[in-house]
Coordinates of C-alpha atoms and ligand atoms in Angstrom, one line a residue:
Chain A
M1 CA 69.8 164.0 -28.3
T2 CA 68.4 160.6 -27.5
K3 CA 66.0 159.5 -24.8
I4 CA 66.8 156.2 -23.2
E5 CA 63.8 154.6 -21.6
C6 CA 64.3 151.4 -19.7
I7 CA 62.1 149.1 -17.8
L8 CA 63.9 147.5 -14.9
R9 CA 63.4 145.3 -11.9
P10 CA 62.6 147.5 -8.9
G11 CA 65.4 145.9 -6.9
K12 CA 68.0 146.9 -9.5
L13 CA 67.2 150.6 -9.5
E14 CA 69.7 151.6 -6.9
D15 CA 72.5 149.7 -8.7
V16 CA 71.7 151.3 -12.0
K17 CA 71.5 154.8 -10.5
D18 CA 74.8 154.4 -8.8
S19 CA 76.6 153.2 -12.0
L20 CA 75.1 156.1 -14.0
N21 CA 76.1 158.6 -11.3
K22 CA 79.7 157.4 -11.5
Y23 CA 79.6 157.9 -15.2
G24 CA 78.4 161.4 -14.7
I25 CA 74.7 161.2 -15.5
H26 CA 72.6 163.0 -13.0
G27 CA 69.2 163.8 -14.6
M28 CA 66.6 161.1 -14.7
T29 CA 63.0 160.4 -14.2
V30 CA 61.8 157.3 -12.4
T31 CA 58.2 156.0 -12.4
Q32 CA 56.7 152.9 -10.8
V33 CA 55.0 151.0 -13.6
I34 CA 53.4 147.6 -14.1
G35 CA 54.0 145.5 -17.2
C36 CA 54.4 142.1 -18.8
G37 CA 56.7 140.6 -21.3
L38 CA 56.7 137.1 -22.8
Q39 CA 55.8 135.2 -19.6
K40 CA 52.5 134.7 -17.8
G41 CA 53.3 136.3 -14.4
R42 CA 52.8 134.8 -11.1
K43 CA 50.2 133.1 -8.9
E44 CA 48.7 134.6 -5.7
V45 CA 46.2 133.0 -3.4
Y46 CA 43.7 134.8 -1.2
R47 CA 41.6 132.7 1.1
G48 CA 42.0 129.7 -1.1
T49 CA 41.1 131.5 -4.3
E50 CA 43.9 131.6 -6.9
Y51 CA 44.6 134.6 -9.0
S52 CA 47.2 134.8 -11.7
I53 CA 48.9 138.2 -11.5
N54 CA 49.9 139.0 -15.1
L55 CA 51.1 142.6 -14.7
L56 CA 54.2 142.7 -12.5
P57 CA 55.7 145.8 -10.8
K58 CA 58.7 147.4 -12.5
V59 CA 60.3 150.7 -12.6
K60 CA 60.7 152.9 -15.6
L61 CA 63.8 155.0 -15.9
E62 CA 64.0 157.8 -18.4
I63 CA 67.2 159.6 -19.4
V64 CA 67.8 162.1 -22.1
T65 CA 71.5 162.2 -23.1
K66 CA 73.8 163.3 -25.8
D67 CA 73.9 161.1 -28.9
E68 CA 77.6 160.2 -28.4
D69 CA 76.9 158.9 -24.9
V70 CA 74.1 156.6 -25.8
D71 CA 76.1 153.4 -26.4
E72 CA 78.0 153.7 -23.2
V73 CA 74.9 154.5 -21.1
V74 CA 73.0 151.6 -22.5
K75 CA 76.0 149.4 -21.7
I76 CA 76.2 150.6 -18.2
I77 CA 72.5 150.1 -17.6
S78 CA 72.5 146.6 -19.1
Q79 CA 75.4 145.5 -16.9
A80 CA 73.9 146.9 -13.7
A81 CA 70.4 145.6 -14.4
R82 CA 71.1 142.1 -15.6
S83 CA 70.5 139.1 -13.4
G84 CA 70.3 136.6 -16.3
E85 CA 66.8 135.5 -15.2
I86 CA 63.7 136.2 -17.2
G87 CA 62.1 139.5 -16.5
D88 CA 65.3 141.6 -16.5
G89 CA 63.6 144.3 -18.6
K90 CA 64.0 146.2 -21.8
I91 CA 65.7 149.3 -23.0
F92 CA 64.2 151.5 -25.7
T93 CA 65.9 154.5 -27.3
Y94 CA 64.5 157.3 -29.5
K95 CA 65.6 160.6 -30.9
I96 CA 64.2 163.7 -29.4
D97 CA 63.9 167.2 -30.9
N98 CA 64.8 169.6 -28.2
A99 CA 65.2 170.2 -24.4
I100 CA 64.6 173.4 -22.5
R101 CA 65.7 174.3 -19.0
I102 CA 62.8 176.2 -17.7
R103 CA 64.7 178.4 -15.2
T104 CA 67.2 179.8 -17.7
G105 CA 65.6 179.2 -21.0
E106 CA 68.7 177.3 -22.3
T107 CA 68.0 174.9 -25.1
G108 CA 69.4 171.8 -26.7
E109 CA 72.3 169.9 -25.1
A110 CA 73.0 172.8 -22.8
A111 CA 69.7 172.1 -21.1
I112 CA 70.2 168.5 -20.2
Chain B
M1 CA 27.7 154.4 54.0
K2 CA 28.6 153.7 50.4
N3 CA 25.2 152.1 50.0
R4 CA 23.3 155.0 51.3
L5 CA 25.1 157.4 49.0
F6 CA 24.4 155.1 46.1
R7 CA 20.7 154.9 47.0
T8 CA 20.4 158.6 47.1
I9 CA 22.0 158.9 43.7
F10 CA 19.7 156.2 42.4
M11 CA 16.6 157.9 43.8
A12 CA 17.6 161.2 42.4
L13 CA 18.2 159.7 39.0
T14 CA 15.0 157.7 38.9
G15 CA 12.7 160.3 40.3
S16 CA 10.2 159.4 37.6
M17 CA 10.0 155.7 38.6
S18 CA 6.9 154.4 40.2
I19 CA 6.6 154.2 44.0
P20 CA 6.3 150.4 44.1
A21 CA 9.5 149.9 42.3
L22 CA 11.3 152.1 44.8
A23 CA 9.7 150.3 47.6
W24 CA 11.1 147.1 46.1
A25 CA 14.5 148.6 45.9
E26 CA 14.3 149.5 49.6
E27 CA 13.5 145.9 50.6
A28 CA 15.8 143.9 48.4
V29 CA 18.8 146.2 48.8
P30 CA 20.6 145.0 45.6
K31 CA 24.3 144.9 46.2
I32 CA 26.7 146.2 43.7
D33 CA 30.0 144.4 43.5
T34 CA 32.7 146.8 42.5
G35 CA 35.0 144.2 41.0
D36 CA 32.2 142.8 38.8
T37 CA 31.2 146.3 37.8
S38 CA 34.6 147.4 36.7
F39 CA 35.1 144.1 34.9
V40 CA 31.8 144.4 33.0
L41 CA 32.4 148.0 32.1
I42 CA 35.9 147.3 30.8
S43 CA 34.5 144.3 28.9
A44 CA 31.9 146.5 27.3
A45 CA 34.6 148.9 26.1
L46 CA 36.6 146.0 24.8
V47 CA 33.6 144.8 22.7
M48 CA 33.2 148.3 21.4
L49 CA 36.8 148.1 20.2
M50 CA 36.0 145.0 18.2
T51 CA 33.7 146.9 15.9
L52 CA 35.6 150.2 15.8
P53 CA 38.3 150.0 14.7
G54 CA 38.7 146.2 14.8
L55 CA 36.1 145.0 12.3
A56 CA 36.2 148.2 10.3
L57 CA 39.9 147.6 9.6
F58 CA 39.5 143.9 9.1
Y59 CA 36.9 144.4 6.4
G60 CA 38.4 147.6 5.1
G61 CA 41.7 146.0 4.3
L62 CA 40.0 143.1 2.5
S63 CA 38.1 145.5 0.3
R64 CA 39.4 147.1 -2.9
K65 CA 41.0 150.5 -2.7
K66 CA 38.0 152.3 -4.1
N67 CA 35.6 150.8 -1.5
V68 CA 37.6 151.0 1.7
L69 CA 35.8 154.0 3.1
S70 CA 32.4 152.7 2.4
T71 CA 33.3 149.4 3.9
I72 CA 34.5 151.1 7.1
M73 CA 31.4 153.3 7.1
Y74 CA 29.1 150.2 7.4
S75 CA 30.7 149.3 10.7
F76 CA 30.8 152.9 11.9
F77 CA 27.1 153.4 11.3
A78 CA 26.2 150.1 12.9
M79 CA 27.8 151.7 16.0
V80 CA 26.0 154.9 15.5
L81 CA 22.5 153.7 14.7
I82 CA 22.3 150.5 16.8
S83 CA 23.5 152.3 19.9
I84 CA 20.5 154.7 19.6
Q85 CA 18.1 151.9 18.6
W86 CA 19.2 149.9 21.6
A87 CA 18.5 152.7 24.1
L88 CA 15.2 153.6 22.5
W89 CA 13.6 150.2 22.1
G90 CA 16.1 147.5 21.3
Y91 CA 17.1 146.7 24.9
S92 CA 13.5 146.5 26.0
L93 CA 12.6 144.1 23.2
S94 CA 15.6 141.9 23.9
F95 CA 15.8 141.9 27.7
G96 CA 12.6 143.5 28.9
P97 CA 9.9 141.5 30.8
D98 CA 9.0 138.4 28.7
V99 CA 6.0 138.1 26.5
N100 CA 5.0 134.5 25.6
N101 CA 8.6 133.4 25.6
L102 CA 9.1 135.2 22.3
I103 CA 10.1 138.8 22.9
G104 CA 10.6 141.4 25.6
N105 CA 7.8 143.9 26.2
L106 CA 8.1 147.6 25.9
D107 CA 8.3 148.4 29.7
W108 CA 12.0 149.5 29.4
I109 CA 11.5 151.6 26.3
G110 CA 13.9 154.6 26.3
L111 CA 15.7 152.8 29.1
R112 CA 12.9 153.6 31.5
G113 CA 13.6 151.8 34.8
V114 CA 17.0 150.7 33.6
G115 CA 18.9 152.4 36.3
L116 CA 22.0 152.2 38.5
V117 CA 20.8 149.4 40.8
P118 CA 21.3 145.9 39.5
S119 CA 18.5 144.2 37.7
D120 CA 16.9 141.4 39.7
V121 CA 17.4 139.0 36.7
Y122 CA 20.5 139.8 34.8
A123 CA 24.0 140.3 36.2
T124 CA 22.7 141.0 39.6
T125 CA 25.9 142.4 41.0
V126 CA 26.5 145.2 38.5
P127 CA 24.4 148.3 37.8
H128 CA 21.7 147.5 35.3
Q129 CA 23.0 150.1 32.9
A130 CA 26.4 148.4 32.9
F131 CA 24.7 145.2 31.7
M132 CA 22.6 147.1 29.2
V133 CA 25.6 148.8 27.6
F134 CA 27.6 145.6 27.5
Q135 CA 24.7 144.0 25.6
L136 CA 24.5 147.1 23.4
M137 CA 28.0 146.4 22.0
F138 CA 26.9 142.9 21.1
A139 CA 24.0 144.2 19.1
V140 CA 26.3 146.7 17.3
I141 CA 28.9 144.2 16.2
T142 CA 26.3 141.6 15.1
A143 CA 24.8 144.1 12.7
A144 CA 28.2 145.3 11.5
L145 CA 29.4 141.7 10.8
I146 CA 26.7 141.3 8.1
S147 CA 28.3 144.1 6.1
G148 CA 31.1 141.8 5.1
A149 CA 28.8 139.9 2.8
I150 CA 27.4 142.8 0.9
A151 CA 30.4 145.1 0.9
E152 CA 31.5 146.9 -2.3
R153 CA 27.9 146.9 -3.7
M154 CA 25.2 147.7 -1.2
R155 CA 24.1 151.4 -1.3
F156 CA 24.5 153.2 2.0
P157 CA 20.9 154.4 2.5
A158 CA 19.6 150.9 1.9
F159 CA 22.1 149.5 4.4
L160 CA 20.9 152.0 7.0
A161 CA 17.3 151.0 6.6
F162 CA 18.3 147.3 6.7
L163 CA 20.4 147.8 9.8
I164 CA 17.5 149.2 11.9
L165 CA 14.9 146.7 10.7
W166 CA 17.2 143.7 10.9
T167 CA 18.3 144.5 14.5
T168 CA 14.7 145.2 15.6
L169 CA 13.0 142.2 13.9
I170 CA 15.7 139.6 14.0
Y171 CA 18.5 140.3 16.5
D172 CA 16.3 141.6 19.3
P173 CA 13.9 138.6 19.4
V174 CA 16.6 136.0 19.1
A175 CA 18.6 137.7 21.8
H176 CA 15.5 137.4 23.9
W177 CA 15.0 133.7 23.0
V178 CA 18.5 132.8 24.1
W179 CA 19.4 135.3 26.9
G180 CA 16.2 137.1 27.8
G181 CA 14.1 134.3 29.2
G182 CA 12.7 133.2 25.8
W183 CA 12.0 129.7 24.6
L184 CA 15.5 128.6 23.7
C185 CA 16.6 129.7 27.2
D186 CA 13.9 127.5 28.7
L187 CA 14.7 124.6 26.4
G188 CA 18.3 124.7 27.8
A189 CA 20.2 125.8 24.7
L190 CA 23.8 126.6 25.6
D191 CA 25.2 129.8 24.1
F192 CA 27.6 131.5 26.5
A193 CA 28.6 134.6 24.5
G194 CA 26.6 134.5 21.3
G195 CA 27.4 131.8 18.9
T196 CA 23.9 131.6 17.7
V197 CA 22.7 135.1 18.5
V198 CA 25.7 136.9 17.1
H199 CA 27.4 134.6 14.6
I200 CA 24.8 132.4 13.1
L201 CA 22.4 135.3 12.7
S202 CA 24.9 137.6 11.1
G203 CA 26.6 134.9 8.9
V204 CA 23.3 133.4 7.6
S205 CA 21.8 136.8 7.1
G206 CA 24.9 137.9 5.2
L207 CA 24.6 134.9 2.9
V208 CA 20.9 135.6 2.1
A209 CA 21.7 139.3 1.7
C210 CA 24.5 138.7 -0.8
I211 CA 22.3 136.4 -2.8
V212 CA 19.3 138.8 -2.8
I213 CA 21.5 141.8 -3.7
G214 CA 23.5 139.9 -6.3
K215 CA 27.1 139.5 -7.2
R216 CA 29.5 142.5 -7.5
K217 CA 30.0 143.6 -11.0
G218 CA 32.9 141.7 -12.4
Y219 CA 32.8 138.9 -9.8
G220 CA 34.6 135.9 -11.2
T221 CA 36.2 137.7 -14.1
E222 CA 38.0 140.6 -12.5
P223 CA 40.5 140.0 -9.7
M224 CA 39.1 141.2 -6.4
I225 CA 42.0 141.2 -4.1
P226 CA 42.4 142.7 -0.6
H227 CA 44.0 146.1 -1.0
N228 CA 45.7 146.4 2.4
L229 CA 46.5 143.2 4.3
P230 CA 48.3 145.0 7.1
F231 CA 44.9 146.7 7.9
T232 CA 43.3 143.3 8.0
V233 CA 45.9 141.9 10.3
L234 CA 45.6 144.9 12.6
G235 CA 41.8 144.5 12.6
A236 CA 42.1 140.7 13.3
A237 CA 44.4 141.4 16.2
L238 CA 42.1 144.0 17.7
L239 CA 39.2 141.5 17.3
W240 CA 41.2 138.9 19.2
F241 CA 42.0 141.4 21.9
G242 CA 38.5 142.7 22.2
W243 CA 37.0 139.2 22.2
F244 CA 38.4 138.7 25.7
G245 CA 35.8 141.2 26.7
F246 CA 33.2 139.5 24.6
N247 CA 33.7 136.0 26.0
A248 CA 35.2 136.4 29.4
G249 CA 33.0 139.4 30.0
S250 CA 30.0 137.2 29.3
A251 CA 30.6 135.7 32.8
L252 CA 29.3 139.1 33.9
S253 CA 31.4 138.7 37.0
A254 CA 35.1 138.8 37.7
N255 CA 35.3 135.2 38.7
G256 CA 36.8 131.8 37.8
L257 CA 34.4 131.3 35.0
A258 CA 35.6 134.5 33.4
A259 CA 39.2 133.3 33.7
S260 CA 38.3 130.0 32.1
A261 CA 36.5 131.7 29.2
F262 CA 39.5 133.9 28.7
V263 CA 41.8 130.9 28.5
V264 CA 39.7 128.8 26.1
T265 CA 39.1 131.8 23.9
H266 CA 42.8 132.3 23.5
L267 CA 43.6 128.7 22.9
A268 CA 40.9 128.1 20.3
T269 CA 42.0 131.2 18.4
A270 CA 45.6 130.1 18.2
S271 CA 44.6 126.6 17.2
A272 CA 42.3 127.8 14.4
A273 CA 44.9 130.2 13.0
F274 CA 47.3 127.2 13.0
S275 CA 45.0 124.8 11.3
W276 CA 43.8 127.3 8.6
V277 CA 47.4 128.1 7.7
V278 CA 48.4 124.4 7.6
A279 CA 45.4 123.5 5.4
E280 CA 46.2 126.1 2.8
W281 CA 49.9 125.4 3.0
I282 CA 49.1 121.8 2.0
R283 CA 46.6 122.9 -0.7
H284 CA 48.4 125.9 -2.2
G285 CA 52.0 125.5 -1.1
K286 CA 52.2 128.8 0.8
P287 CA 51.3 129.8 4.4
T288 CA 49.6 133.2 4.0
V289 CA 49.2 136.0 6.5
L290 CA 45.6 136.4 5.4
G291 CA 45.1 132.8 6.3
A292 CA 46.5 133.3 9.8
A293 CA 44.2 136.4 10.4
S294 CA 41.2 134.6 9.0
G295 CA 41.8 131.5 11.0
A296 CA 42.1 133.4 14.2
V297 CA 38.8 135.0 13.6
A298 CA 37.2 131.6 12.8
G299 CA 38.5 130.3 16.1
L300 CA 37.1 133.3 18.0
V301 CA 33.8 132.7 16.4
A302 CA 33.7 129.0 17.1
I303 CA 34.7 129.2 20.7
T304 CA 32.1 132.0 21.5
P305 CA 29.1 129.8 22.4
A306 CA 31.4 127.3 24.1
S307 CA 33.6 129.7 26.0
G308 CA 31.8 129.3 29.4
F309 CA 31.4 125.6 29.2
V310 CA 34.5 123.8 27.9
D311 CA 37.9 123.1 29.2
P312 CA 41.2 124.0 27.6
M313 CA 41.9 120.8 25.7
A314 CA 38.4 120.8 24.2
S315 CA 39.0 124.4 23.1
I316 CA 42.1 123.4 21.2
I317 CA 40.0 120.8 19.3
I318 CA 37.2 123.2 18.6
G319 CA 39.8 125.7 17.2
L320 CA 41.6 123.1 15.1
V321 CA 38.3 122.0 13.5
A322 CA 37.1 125.6 13.0
G323 CA 40.2 126.6 11.1
V324 CA 39.9 123.8 8.6
V325 CA 36.1 123.9 8.2
C326 CA 36.0 127.7 7.7
Y327 CA 38.9 127.5 5.3
L328 CA 37.1 124.9 3.2
A329 CA 33.9 127.0 3.4
V330 CA 35.5 130.1 1.9
S331 CA 37.7 128.4 -0.6
V332 CA 35.7 125.4 -1.8
L333 CA 32.1 125.8 -0.8
K334 CA 31.9 129.4 -1.9
A335 CA 33.4 128.6 -5.3
K336 CA 31.1 125.6 -5.8
L337 CA 27.9 127.4 -4.9
G338 CA 28.9 130.6 -6.7
Y339 CA 27.6 133.2 -4.2
D340 CA 29.5 136.4 -3.8
D341 CA 30.0 136.8 0.0
S342 CA 32.5 139.6 -0.6
L343 CA 34.5 139.4 2.6
D344 CA 33.3 136.0 3.8
A345 CA 30.9 136.9 6.6
F346 CA 29.0 133.7 6.0
G347 CA 32.1 131.5 5.6
V348 CA 33.6 132.6 8.8
H349 CA 30.7 133.6 11.0
G350 CA 27.9 131.4 9.7
I351 CA 29.9 128.3 9.4
G352 CA 32.2 128.9 12.4
G353 CA 29.2 129.9 14.6
T354 CA 27.3 126.7 13.6
W355 CA 30.3 124.5 14.4
G356 CA 30.7 126.3 17.7
A357 CA 27.1 125.9 18.7
L358 CA 27.3 122.2 17.9
A359 CA 30.6 121.8 19.6
T360 CA 29.2 123.3 22.8
G361 CA 26.7 120.4 22.8
L362 CA 29.6 117.9 22.4
F363 CA 32.2 119.3 24.8
A364 CA 30.3 121.1 27.6
N365 CA 32.0 119.9 30.7
P366 CA 30.0 120.2 34.0
S367 CA 33.2 120.7 36.0
V368 CA 33.8 123.9 34.1
N369 CA 30.2 125.1 34.5
E370 CA 27.5 123.0 36.1
L371 CA 24.9 124.5 33.7
G372 CA 26.4 122.7 30.7
Q373 CA 26.7 118.9 30.2
G374 CA 27.5 117.8 26.7
L375 CA 27.5 114.5 24.8
F376 CA 31.0 113.6 25.9
Y377 CA 29.9 113.9 29.5
G378 CA 26.9 111.7 29.1
N379 CA 24.1 114.0 27.9
P380 CA 23.3 113.3 24.2
N381 CA 20.1 115.4 24.6
Q382 CA 22.2 118.5 24.7
V383 CA 23.2 118.0 21.1
V384 CA 19.6 117.8 20.1
I385 CA 18.9 121.0 21.9
Q386 CA 21.8 122.7 20.2
I387 CA 20.6 121.5 16.8
I388 CA 17.2 122.9 17.5
S389 CA 18.7 126.3 18.4
I390 CA 20.9 126.2 15.2
V391 CA 18.0 125.4 13.0
A392 CA 15.8 128.0 14.5
S393 CA 18.5 130.7 14.2
W394 CA 19.2 129.7 10.6
A395 CA 15.5 129.8 9.8
I396 CA 14.7 133.2 11.3
A397 CA 17.8 134.8 9.9
A398 CA 17.2 133.5 6.4
V399 CA 13.5 134.2 6.1
G400 CA 13.7 137.4 8.0
T401 CA 16.6 138.9 6.0
F402 CA 14.9 137.9 2.7
V403 CA 11.6 139.6 3.7
I404 CA 13.3 142.7 5.1
L405 CA 15.4 143.2 1.9
K406 CA 12.4 142.6 -0.4
V407 CA 10.5 145.3 1.6
V408 CA 13.4 147.7 1.8
G409 CA 14.1 147.1 -1.9
T410 CA 10.6 148.4 -2.9
V411 CA 11.4 151.8 -1.3
I412 CA 15.2 152.2 -1.6
K413 CA 17.5 150.9 -4.3
L414 CA 19.7 148.2 -2.7
R415 CA 22.4 147.7 -5.2
A416 CA 24.9 150.3 -6.6
S417 CA 24.7 150.5 -10.4
D418 CA 27.5 149.0 -12.5
E419 CA 28.9 152.5 -13.1
E420 CA 28.8 153.3 -9.4
Q421 CA 30.6 150.1 -8.7
D422 CA 33.2 150.8 -11.3
A423 CA 34.0 154.2 -9.8
G424 CA 33.9 152.7 -6.3
L425 CA 31.4 153.3 -3.5
D426 CA 33.8 155.7 -1.7
I427 CA 33.3 158.4 -4.4
T428 CA 29.7 157.5 -5.4
Q429 CA 28.2 157.0 -1.9
H430 CA 30.4 159.2 0.2
G431 CA 32.1 161.7 -2.1
E432 CA 35.6 160.9 -0.7
D433 CA 38.8 159.2 -1.6
A434 CA 40.8 157.1 0.9
Y435 CA 44.1 157.6 -0.8
T436 CA 44.7 160.8 -2.6
D437 CA 47.1 161.1 -5.4
F438 CA 50.4 162.7 -4.4
V439 CA 50.5 165.4 -7.1
S440 CA 47.0 166.6 -7.4
G441 CA 45.3 165.4 -4.3
S442 CA 42.9 163.4 -6.4
P443 CA 43.1 160.4 -8.7
F444 CA 40.8 162.2 -11.1
G445 CA 43.5 164.7 -11.9
D446 CA 43.8 168.4 -11.1
M447 CA 41.5 169.4 -8.3
K448 CA 40.1 172.9 -8.0
L449 CA 38.9 174.4 -4.8
T450 CA 35.2 175.0 -5.2
G451 CA 34.3 176.3 -1.7
A452 CA 35.7 177.0 1.6
S453 CA 39.3 177.9 2.4
V454 CA 40.9 174.5 2.1
Q455 CA 44.7 174.5 1.9
A456 CA 46.2 172.9 -1.1
T457 CA 48.0 169.6 -0.6
G458 CA 51.6 169.5 0.4
S459 CA 53.3 171.6 3.0
M460 CA 56.7 171.8 1.5
N461 CA 57.9 175.0 -0.1
P462 CA 58.0 174.2 -3.8
A463 CA 60.6 176.9 -4.5
K464 CA 63.2 175.0 -2.5
I465 CA 63.0 171.6 -4.2
Ligands
ATP501 N1 57.4 145.0 -26.2 C1 57.3 145.8 -25.1 N2 56.8 147.0 -25.1 C2 56.7 147.8 -24.0 N3 57.1 147.3 -22.8 C3 57.7 146.1 -22.7 C4 57.8 145.3 -23.8 N4 58.3 144.1 -23.4 C5 58.6 144.2 -22.1 N5 58.2 145.4 -21.7 C6 58.3 145.9 -20.3 O1 59.4 145.4 -19.7 C7 59.1 144.7 -18.5 C8 60.0 143.5 -18.4 O2 59.9 142.7 -19.5 P1 60.7 141.3 -19.6 O3 62.1 141.5 -19.2 O4 59.9 140.3 -18.8 O5 60.6 141.0 -21.1 P2 60.6 139.6 -21.8 O6 60.4 139.9 -23.3 O7 59.6 138.7 -21.2 O8 62.0 139.0 -21.6 P3 62.5 137.8 -20.6 O9 62.3 136.6 -21.4 O10 63.9 138.1 -20.3 O11 61.6 137.9 -19.4 C9 57.7 144.4 -18.7 O12 57.1 144.2 -17.5 C10 57.1 145.5 -19.5 O13 56.9 146.6 -18.6
MG502 MG1 59.6 138.3 -19.1

């Protein structure tokens, strides 16, 4: 099994979720996060004092899926989340050992 | 008929009063005007609204998340303590019978003799207590305004001690000078609703206090950004609304002057919000909501002393200048001089109040109010008098605040430690969080009930989710 962790623009979350649902993926965890990439962020002004806001709001989406689905899921997410502008986000994948459904005690792929 | 009933009530309520005073009441038969009385009472309630929740929300929104409750609490306790102070001795010191043109005497201590018949000096058509409680609300908000300068770092016990001493030693005497028959009153200084008494005093005292107490930990290196601008806008709007009671109510009568004060208050406020936003739009490229709210308050401050003396066109000019000047004070002056006036009490009230006091000397139009004739209506002397009153208020506010804080500081620690500031004053001073975490009810993780039967957070049935 593989965990796909992606950092997305908050405005793209709904599109990504819809596309994944259509593909048949239902389990996911979403968190509000802040982060920065290569660029410096944006400027905000309060009563004439400028602040550069380096950490920008993003959402983090975590999905654990079967290994054979990973390529397709990554493709779906990339398509739905891309605007072509800077700050579109990143996708990280990594292998995981096990999954357990707490209610039934099922393990492995049966539990996801 | 009405009158006799009233007199019976009055006699019953003031049974302790001396016989000569009653005899006087019999002779003069002070007449209560019902229209004026309802107007003054409603105005007093409007001015109350300015502090709570108006100012509390305005300042609370500007503070950081971890300090919002402590910021609100400063205003709340100004209401609590100064109300009591006013009844016990503050009103007597401010408005009681004059001593050497400097202060009121203690004849009215505990509101003795401040009854339901009108005073023979102040607001002679409304019950004396109505005038007293209207003035009480002014004393409250003045003290509360100062908290904007020292928010996010002054310890609560020290603030309480400061509140009482400051109102007794600075506010009460200066209110007497200007409104209670003191020397500025005799000199002919014009201050309709409190530009010097309320705004210069609170602004300048705030400046001195923020310098004496020192900058917040991390000022200039960490971003210190308002945590809830909608609160601030709500607060500013309530201030605007309540200010009609403050300024129009200062006519102390439901008459033409009150209507005039209402109109110029509104116009100056709109003008200042406009000019502040335009100024920052030009300098930073964006018109901000915070700028609109701040500009509105700057306009309200500036028109305050002038509100019973100037005509509508003058009020627009006063507002336009106030917006730009106060904007420059908080964005340029503050950065240049490097003091940490956390929520800009000085930049808005000190500077705006000073401009307003000066502008009153320029624009006072005798056809609005025969008591005021400014430079532009042929009386340059009024400007001199206004400058004297400005200098005197700056001086007593600065020196008085410095001395009071030095004295309080020897007994009570003024400044929250760096660790306390890091954790936030809400937790360290008050033991509370404004915004609890949605899972555990506390940003510090899992919370255990330690005492009474408090229900755990969340009312949903977890089994069904
Ligand atoms: N190397 C990284 N490690 C962890 N999180 C990262 C990393 N790079 C980016 N992120 C997360 O992804 C978010 C979006 O990054 P972003 O798309 O701006 O990356 P970038 O490298 O700057 O690419 P672009 O040039 O397209 O903007 C960041 O706010 C951050 O949360
Ligand atoms: Mg980037």
